[in-house]
Coordinates of C-alpha atoms and ligand atoms in Angstrom, one line a residue:
M1 CA 2.8 42.5 -28.1
E2 CA 2.8 45.1 -25.3
L3 CA 1.2 43.6 -22.3
T4 CA -0.8 45.8 -19.9
K5 CA -2.7 43.4 -17.7
V6 CA -2.8 39.8 -16.5
I7 CA -5.9 38.4 -14.8
L8 CA -6.0 35.1 -13.0
Y9 CA -9.4 33.3 -12.4
H10 CA -9.4 30.5 -9.9
V11 CA -12.2 28.5 -11.6
V12 CA -14.0 25.5 -10.1
V13 CA -16.3 23.5 -12.5
K14 CA -18.3 20.5 -11.6
L15 CA -17.7 17.3 -13.7
R16 CA -20.8 15.5 -14.8
E17 CA -19.4 12.3 -13.4
V18 CA -16.8 11.5 -10.8
F19 CA -13.4 10.8 -12.5
E20 CA -11.3 8.3 -10.5
T21 CA -7.6 7.7 -11.1
S22 CA -5.0 5.8 -9.0
F23 CA -4.3 9.1 -7.1
G24 CA -7.9 10.0 -6.2
K25 CA -11.4 11.0 -7.2
T26 CA -12.3 14.3 -8.9
I27 CA -15.7 15.9 -9.0
D28 CA -14.9 19.6 -8.6
R29 CA -12.2 20.5 -11.1
H30 CA -10.0 23.4 -10.1
C31 CA -7.9 25.3 -12.6
V32 CA -6.5 28.8 -13.2
I33 CA -7.8 30.6 -16.3
V34 CA -5.3 33.3 -17.5
K35 CA -6.4 36.4 -19.4
V36 CA -3.8 38.7 -20.9
E37 CA -4.5 42.2 -22.3
D38 CA -2.4 44.2 -24.6
A39 CA -2.0 48.0 -25.2
Y40 CA -4.6 47.8 -28.0
G41 CA -7.2 46.4 -25.5
E42 CA -7.1 43.0 -27.2
A43 CA -7.2 39.9 -25.0
G44 CA -5.9 36.3 -25.1
W45 CA -7.0 33.4 -22.9
G46 CA -5.1 30.4 -21.4
E47 CA -5.6 27.7 -18.8
A48 CA -3.2 26.3 -16.3
P49 CA -4.7 22.8 -15.5
V50 CA -3.4 22.8 -12.0
D51 CA -5.6 21.2 -9.3
D52 CA -6.3 22.1 -5.8
A53 CA -3.9 19.4 -4.4
P54 CA -0.5 18.2 -5.5
L55 CA -1.6 14.7 -6.7
Y56 CA -0.8 14.6 -10.3
S57 CA 2.0 17.2 -10.1
Y58 CA 3.4 19.4 -7.3
E59 CA 1.7 22.4 -8.8
T60 CA -1.6 23.6 -7.4
V61 CA -3.9 26.6 -7.7
D62 CA -2.2 28.3 -4.8
T63 CA 1.3 27.7 -6.0
T64 CA 0.3 29.2 -9.4
L65 CA -1.2 32.4 -7.8
Y66 CA 2.0 32.7 -5.7
V67 CA 4.5 32.4 -8.6
Y68 CA 2.6 34.9 -10.7
K69 CA 2.4 37.4 -7.8
E70 CA 5.9 37.1 -6.6
F71 CA 7.9 36.3 -9.7
F72 CA 6.2 36.2 -13.1
T73 CA 4.3 39.5 -13.2
P74 CA 7.2 41.6 -11.7
V75 CA 9.4 40.4 -14.6
L76 CA 6.7 41.2 -17.1
S77 CA 6.2 44.7 -15.4
K78 CA 9.8 45.5 -16.0
D79 CA 9.6 44.5 -19.7
R80 CA 6.1 44.4 -21.0
V81 CA 7.0 43.7 -24.6
V82 CA 6.8 40.1 -25.8
E83 CA 7.7 39.6 -29.5
S84 CA 6.3 36.0 -29.8
P85 CA 4.9 33.5 -27.3
R86 CA 8.0 31.5 -28.0
D87 CA 10.0 34.0 -26.0
I88 CA 8.1 33.8 -22.7
Q89 CA 9.7 30.5 -21.6
S90 CA 13.2 32.0 -21.9
K91 CA 12.0 35.2 -20.2
L92 CA 10.9 33.2 -17.2
S93 CA 13.6 30.6 -17.4
I94 CA 15.4 31.9 -14.3
F95 CA 12.5 30.5 -12.4
R96 CA 12.7 26.7 -12.2
G97 CA 9.7 24.4 -12.7
Y98 CA 6.2 25.6 -12.4
R99 CA 5.7 24.6 -16.0
M100 CA 1.9 24.5 -15.8
A101 CA 1.8 28.0 -14.4
K102 CA 4.1 29.2 -17.2
A103 CA 2.0 27.3 -19.8
G104 CA -1.2 29.1 -18.7
L105 CA 0.5 32.4 -19.6
E106 CA 2.2 31.1 -22.7
F107 CA -1.2 29.7 -24.0
A108 CA -2.8 33.1 -23.4
L109 CA 0.0 34.7 -25.5
W110 CA -0.4 32.2 -28.3
D111 CA -4.2 33.0 -28.4
L112 CA -3.5 36.7 -28.5
Y113 CA -0.7 36.4 -31.0
S114 CA -2.6 34.4 -33.5
R115 CA -5.7 36.5 -33.1
R116 CA -3.6 39.6 -33.9
L117 CA -2.2 37.8 -36.9
G118 CA -5.8 36.9 -37.9
K119 CA -4.9 33.2 -38.2
P120 CA -6.0 30.1 -36.5
L121 CA -3.6 29.0 -33.8
Y122 CA -3.0 25.5 -35.3
K123 CA -1.7 27.1 -38.5
V124 CA 0.5 29.6 -36.6
L125 CA 1.9 26.6 -34.7
G126 CA 2.6 24.7 -37.9
G127 CA 0.0 22.0 -37.7
I128 CA -0.6 19.8 -40.7
R129 CA -4.3 18.7 -40.4
D130 CA -7.5 20.4 -39.6
R131 CA -9.2 17.4 -37.9
V132 CA -7.9 15.6 -34.9
E133 CA -8.7 12.2 -33.5
P134 CA -10.4 12.0 -30.1
G135 CA -9.9 9.0 -27.7
I136 CA -11.8 8.5 -24.4
S137 CA -10.1 8.2 -21.0
I138 CA -12.4 6.3 -18.6
G139 CA -11.7 6.5 -14.9
V140 CA -11.4 3.6 -12.5
I141 CA -14.9 2.3 -12.3
G142 CA -14.4 -0.7 -10.2
D143 CA -17.5 -2.6 -11.5
L144 CA -17.0 -4.6 -14.6
S145 CA -20.6 -4.3 -16.0
A146 CA -20.6 -0.6 -15.4
L147 CA -17.2 -0.3 -17.2
I148 CA -18.5 -2.4 -20.2
K149 CA -21.6 -0.1 -20.5
A150 CA -19.3 3.0 -20.4
V151 CA -17.0 1.6 -23.1
D152 CA -20.0 0.7 -25.2
K153 CA -21.5 4.2 -24.9
Y154 CA -18.2 5.9 -26.0
L155 CA -17.5 3.5 -28.9
E156 CA -21.1 4.2 -30.0
R157 CA -20.4 7.9 -29.8
G158 CA -17.5 7.5 -32.2
Y159 CA -14.4 7.7 -30.0
R160 CA -11.5 6.0 -31.8
R161 CA -9.5 4.6 -28.8
V162 CA -10.4 3.5 -25.3
K163 CA -8.1 4.2 -22.4
V164 CA -9.0 2.8 -19.0
K165 CA -7.4 4.0 -15.8
A166 CA -5.7 1.1 -13.9
K167 CA -4.1 0.5 -10.5
P168 CA -2.9 -2.6 -8.7
G169 CA -5.9 -4.8 -8.4
W170 CA -7.8 -3.2 -11.3
D171 CA -5.8 -4.1 -14.3
L172 CA -6.1 -7.6 -15.9
E173 CA -9.8 -8.0 -15.1
P174 CA -11.0 -4.9 -16.9
V175 CA -8.7 -5.6 -19.9
K176 CA -9.9 -9.2 -20.2
A177 CA -13.6 -8.1 -19.9
I178 CA -13.2 -5.4 -22.6
R179 CA -11.3 -7.7 -25.0
K180 CA -14.0 -10.4 -24.5
T181 CA -16.9 -8.0 -25.2
F182 CA -15.4 -5.7 -27.9
G183 CA -12.6 -7.8 -29.5
E184 CA -9.7 -6.0 -31.1
I185 CA -10.6 -2.4 -30.4
P186 CA -7.7 0.1 -29.9
L187 CA -7.3 -0.3 -26.1
M188 CA -4.8 1.0 -23.6
I189 CA -4.4 1.5 -19.8
D190 CA -3.1 4.4 -17.8
A191 CA -1.6 3.5 -14.4
N192 CA -0.7 7.1 -13.3
A193 CA 2.5 5.8 -11.7
S194 CA 0.8 3.4 -9.3
Y195 CA 3.0 0.3 -9.8
T196 CA 6.6 -0.6 -9.0
I197 CA 9.0 -2.8 -10.9
N198 CA 8.0 -5.6 -8.5
Y199 CA 4.8 -5.9 -10.5
A200 CA 6.6 -7.0 -13.7
S201 CA 4.7 -10.2 -13.8
V202 CA 1.4 -8.2 -14.1
F203 CA 2.8 -6.4 -17.1
K204 CA 4.0 -9.7 -18.7
E205 CA 0.5 -11.0 -18.4
L206 CA -1.0 -7.8 -19.8
D207 CA 1.5 -8.2 -22.7
K208 CA -0.8 -10.9 -24.1
Y209 CA -3.7 -8.6 -24.7
E210 CA -2.3 -6.5 -27.6
L211 CA -2.8 -3.2 -25.8
L212 CA -1.9 -0.2 -27.9
M213 CA 0.3 1.0 -25.1
I214 CA 0.6 1.1 -21.3
E215 CA 0.8 4.6 -19.9
Q216 CA 3.0 5.6 -17.0
P217 CA 3.2 2.3 -15.1
L218 CA 6.0 3.3 -12.7
N219 CA 7.0 6.2 -10.6
Y220 CA 6.1 9.7 -11.7
D221 CA 9.7 10.9 -11.9
D222 CA 11.3 7.7 -13.2
L223 CA 13.0 7.0 -16.5
Y224 CA 15.4 4.2 -15.6
E225 CA 13.0 1.6 -14.3
H226 CA 10.7 2.2 -17.2
S227 CA 13.6 1.3 -19.5
V228 CA 14.0 -2.0 -17.6
L229 CA 10.3 -2.7 -17.8
Q230 CA 10.2 -1.8 -21.5
S231 CA 12.9 -4.3 -22.2
M232 CA 10.8 -7.0 -20.6
I233 CA 7.5 -6.5 -22.6
R234 CA 6.5 -6.1 -26.2
T235 CA 3.7 -3.6 -25.5
P236 CA 4.9 0.0 -25.9
I237 CA 5.3 2.0 -22.7
C238 CA 3.9 5.5 -23.1
L239 CA 5.2 8.1 -20.6
D240 CA 3.1 10.9 -19.2
E241 CA 4.1 12.2 -15.8
S242 CA 7.9 11.4 -16.3
I243 CA 8.3 13.7 -19.3
K244 CA 8.3 17.3 -18.1
S245 CA 10.6 18.7 -20.8
L246 CA 12.3 18.1 -24.1
S247 CA 15.4 17.1 -22.0
D248 CA 13.4 14.3 -20.3
A249 CA 12.1 13.1 -23.7
L250 CA 15.6 12.9 -25.1
T251 CA 16.9 11.0 -22.1
G252 CA 14.0 8.6 -22.2
A253 CA 14.6 8.0 -25.9
R254 CA 18.3 7.4 -25.4
I255 CA 17.8 4.8 -22.6
G256 CA 14.7 3.2 -24.0
S257 CA 12.2 4.2 -21.3
M258 CA 9.3 4.5 -23.7
K259 CA 8.2 4.0 -27.3
V260 CA 5.4 6.6 -27.2
I261 CA 4.9 9.9 -25.3
N262 CA 1.7 11.5 -24.1
V263 CA 2.5 15.1 -24.5
K264 CA 0.4 17.5 -22.4
P265 CA 1.4 20.9 -23.5
A266 CA 0.7 22.3 -20.0
R267 CA 2.9 19.7 -18.3
V268 CA 5.9 20.6 -20.4
G269 CA 5.6 24.3 -20.1
G270 CA 3.6 25.2 -23.2
L271 CA 3.1 24.8 -26.9
H272 CA 6.6 25.8 -27.8
E273 CA 8.2 23.0 -25.8
A274 CA 5.4 20.6 -27.0
K275 CA 6.4 21.4 -30.6
L276 CA 10.1 20.9 -29.8
I277 CA 9.3 17.4 -28.4
N278 CA 7.1 16.7 -31.4
D279 CA 10.0 17.6 -33.8
Y280 CA 12.9 15.9 -32.0
M281 CA 10.8 12.7 -31.3
K282 CA 9.8 12.5 -34.9
D283 CA 13.5 12.3 -35.9
L284 CA 14.0 9.6 -33.3
G285 CA 11.0 7.5 -34.4
I286 CA 9.0 8.0 -31.2
P287 CA 5.4 9.0 -32.0
I288 CA 3.4 11.2 -29.7
W289 CA -0.3 12.0 -28.9
I290 CA -1.8 14.8 -26.9
G291 CA -3.1 14.2 -23.4
G292 CA -5.4 16.1 -21.2
M293 CA -6.2 17.1 -17.6
L294 CA -10.0 17.5 -17.8
E295 CA -9.5 21.0 -19.2
T296 CA -12.3 23.4 -19.7
G297 CA -13.1 24.4 -23.3
I298 CA -10.3 27.1 -23.1
G299 CA -7.5 24.6 -22.4
R300 CA -9.0 22.2 -25.0
G301 CA -8.3 24.8 -27.7
F302 CA -4.5 24.4 -27.1
Q303 CA -4.8 20.6 -27.0
V304 CA -6.6 20.6 -30.4
A305 CA -3.9 22.9 -31.9
A306 CA -1.2 20.6 -30.6
A307 CA -2.9 17.5 -32.0
T308 CA -2.5 18.9 -35.5
L309 CA 1.3 18.5 -35.3
N310 CA 3.0 16.1 -37.6
N311 CA 4.3 13.5 -35.1
V312 CA 0.9 13.0 -33.5
R313 CA 0.1 9.5 -34.6
Y314 CA -2.5 8.1 -32.1
P315 CA -5.9 9.3 -30.9
N316 CA -5.7 11.9 -28.2
D317 CA -7.2 12.4 -24.7
I318 CA -9.4 15.1 -26.2
S319 CA -13.2 14.6 -25.7
E320 CA -16.2 16.7 -26.5
S321 CA -17.3 19.3 -24.0
S322 CA -20.5 17.5 -23.0
R323 CA -18.4 14.6 -21.7
Y324 CA -16.8 16.7 -19.0
Y325 CA -19.0 19.6 -17.9
E326 CA -22.7 20.7 -17.8
E327 CA -21.8 24.2 -19.0
E328 CA -18.8 25.0 -21.2
L329 CA -16.8 28.3 -20.8
V330 CA -16.6 28.8 -24.6
E331 CA -18.9 29.0 -27.6
P332 CA -19.4 26.9 -29.6
P333 CA -18.7 23.9 -27.3
W334 CA -16.3 21.3 -28.6
T335 CA -18.2 18.5 -30.4
L336 CA -17.4 15.4 -32.4
N337 CA -18.0 15.4 -36.2
S338 CA -20.1 12.5 -37.6
D339 CA -16.8 10.7 -38.6
G340 CA -15.7 10.9 -34.9
T341 CA -13.1 13.7 -35.4
I342 CA -12.9 17.1 -33.8
T343 CA -12.3 20.1 -36.1
A344 CA -9.5 22.5 -35.5
P345 CA -11.4 25.8 -35.8
S346 CA -10.5 28.1 -38.8
K347 CA -11.2 31.3 -36.8
P348 CA -8.2 33.3 -35.4
G349 CA -6.7 32.3 -32.1
I350 CA -8.0 29.2 -30.3
G351 CA -11.0 29.7 -32.6
V352 CA -13.8 29.6 -30.0
D353 CA -15.2 32.6 -28.0
V354 CA -14.5 32.7 -24.3
I355 CA -17.7 33.6 -22.5
E356 CA -16.3 36.0 -19.8
E357 CA -19.5 36.0 -17.7
R358 CA -19.2 32.3 -17.3
V359 CA -15.6 32.4 -16.4
I360 CA -16.5 35.0 -13.7
K361 CA -19.6 32.9 -12.6
Y362 CA -17.3 29.9 -11.9
S363 CA -14.5 31.9 -10.3
K364 CA -13.8 31.5 -6.6
K365 CA -11.2 34.2 -6.7
I366 CA -10.1 36.8 -9.3
T367 CA -6.6 38.4 -9.1
E368 CA -5.7 41.3 -11.3
F369 CA -2.1 42.4 -12.1
K370 CA -1.6 45.8 -13.8
L371 CA 1.8 45.7 -15.5
Ligands
LIG401 O1 -3.0 10.8 -16.6 O2 -3.8 11.4 -18.4 C1 -3.8 11.4 -17.2 C2 -6.9 13.5 -16.1 C3 -6.4 14.1 -15.0 C4 -5.1 13.9 -14.7 C5 -4.3 13.0 -15.4 C6 -4.8 12.3 -16.5 C7 -6.2 12.5 -16.8 C8 -6.8 11.8 -17.9 C9 -8.0 12.5 -18.6 O3 -6.5 10.7 -18.3 C10 -7.8 13.0 -19.9 C11 -8.8 14.0 -20.4 O4 -9.8 13.5 -21.0 O5 -8.7 15.2 -20.2
LIG402 MG1 -1.8 9.8 -17.9

């Protein structure tokens, strides 16, 4: 592929409902949509799910615009040819970190690459299924009857696993209430790094409720204390924030920090790294599933493709479009089949059409780089 242009759209889309985690409330979701164009005038689209503040990760919209302007696009200008999306990580590897920013570009290249091959992305990536399992991630609601109503609505809709956001003071009560009302449904919590090891007694108590897993209980960078906590409880620990690369996954596996990984392809720098984690963890007996960051329909295409990989063994944080936003940036929107699955599209690339007018309509700022 000979690249000629990279365009960044700072998009802001309004969620239908406030999404609260231990680190804050989101109603306006900020991200950077990436469009690449090649010498044939063809385009590929990607999404860097960075936010406007460094709450989940240190990356933000502004750091993303900055690294593209100062570092990424000058490298691409010098050498505009990219053989495969697998090469872009090594091309940019002199620059440390900024994995979500890099992933936005890598995704756009995967879309373009598989469109040019005339094949659906999930097949080019080596996926083994054409339907993926959605799970729902429910924010901190803070009111038990409202939480029960929300769980009921999503189970009714067909979601195959319920994840509830937790934080100190909002943990045992919601779990007990859900178990009492819905029995043995596949249930888990996600603490988004809001506890310390001093809360071990809370996790020992939670251990009685047969949770599918507990996601990222301790510090966002930690591997060691998670290994200590994992040795104290039966419930599998699943890491999200702590796993930023294959190297982190290998270390975590070696020291027993987790039994499951939530792989967000954007967090680890793209689909190539996500596939490596899939493959290595399969050999080590650590299953994965695909997480999300409230992506628009563009980012969801890459989550769906990743969820077709062979070591994905739990439902994913991939929901239908109408759950997140009033208006989707792609057509058709992502929807659930009657059996509660989502189909990996058979059309080339991410398999849905990006509606450029809508991307522009929701853009606060558009930055164009001619290579
Ligand atoms: O920790 O998995 C997380 C959303 C934003 C930031 C972090 C997380 C989440 C979610 C939502 O849990 C997953 C989704 O439906 O996109
Ligand atoms: Mg998480």
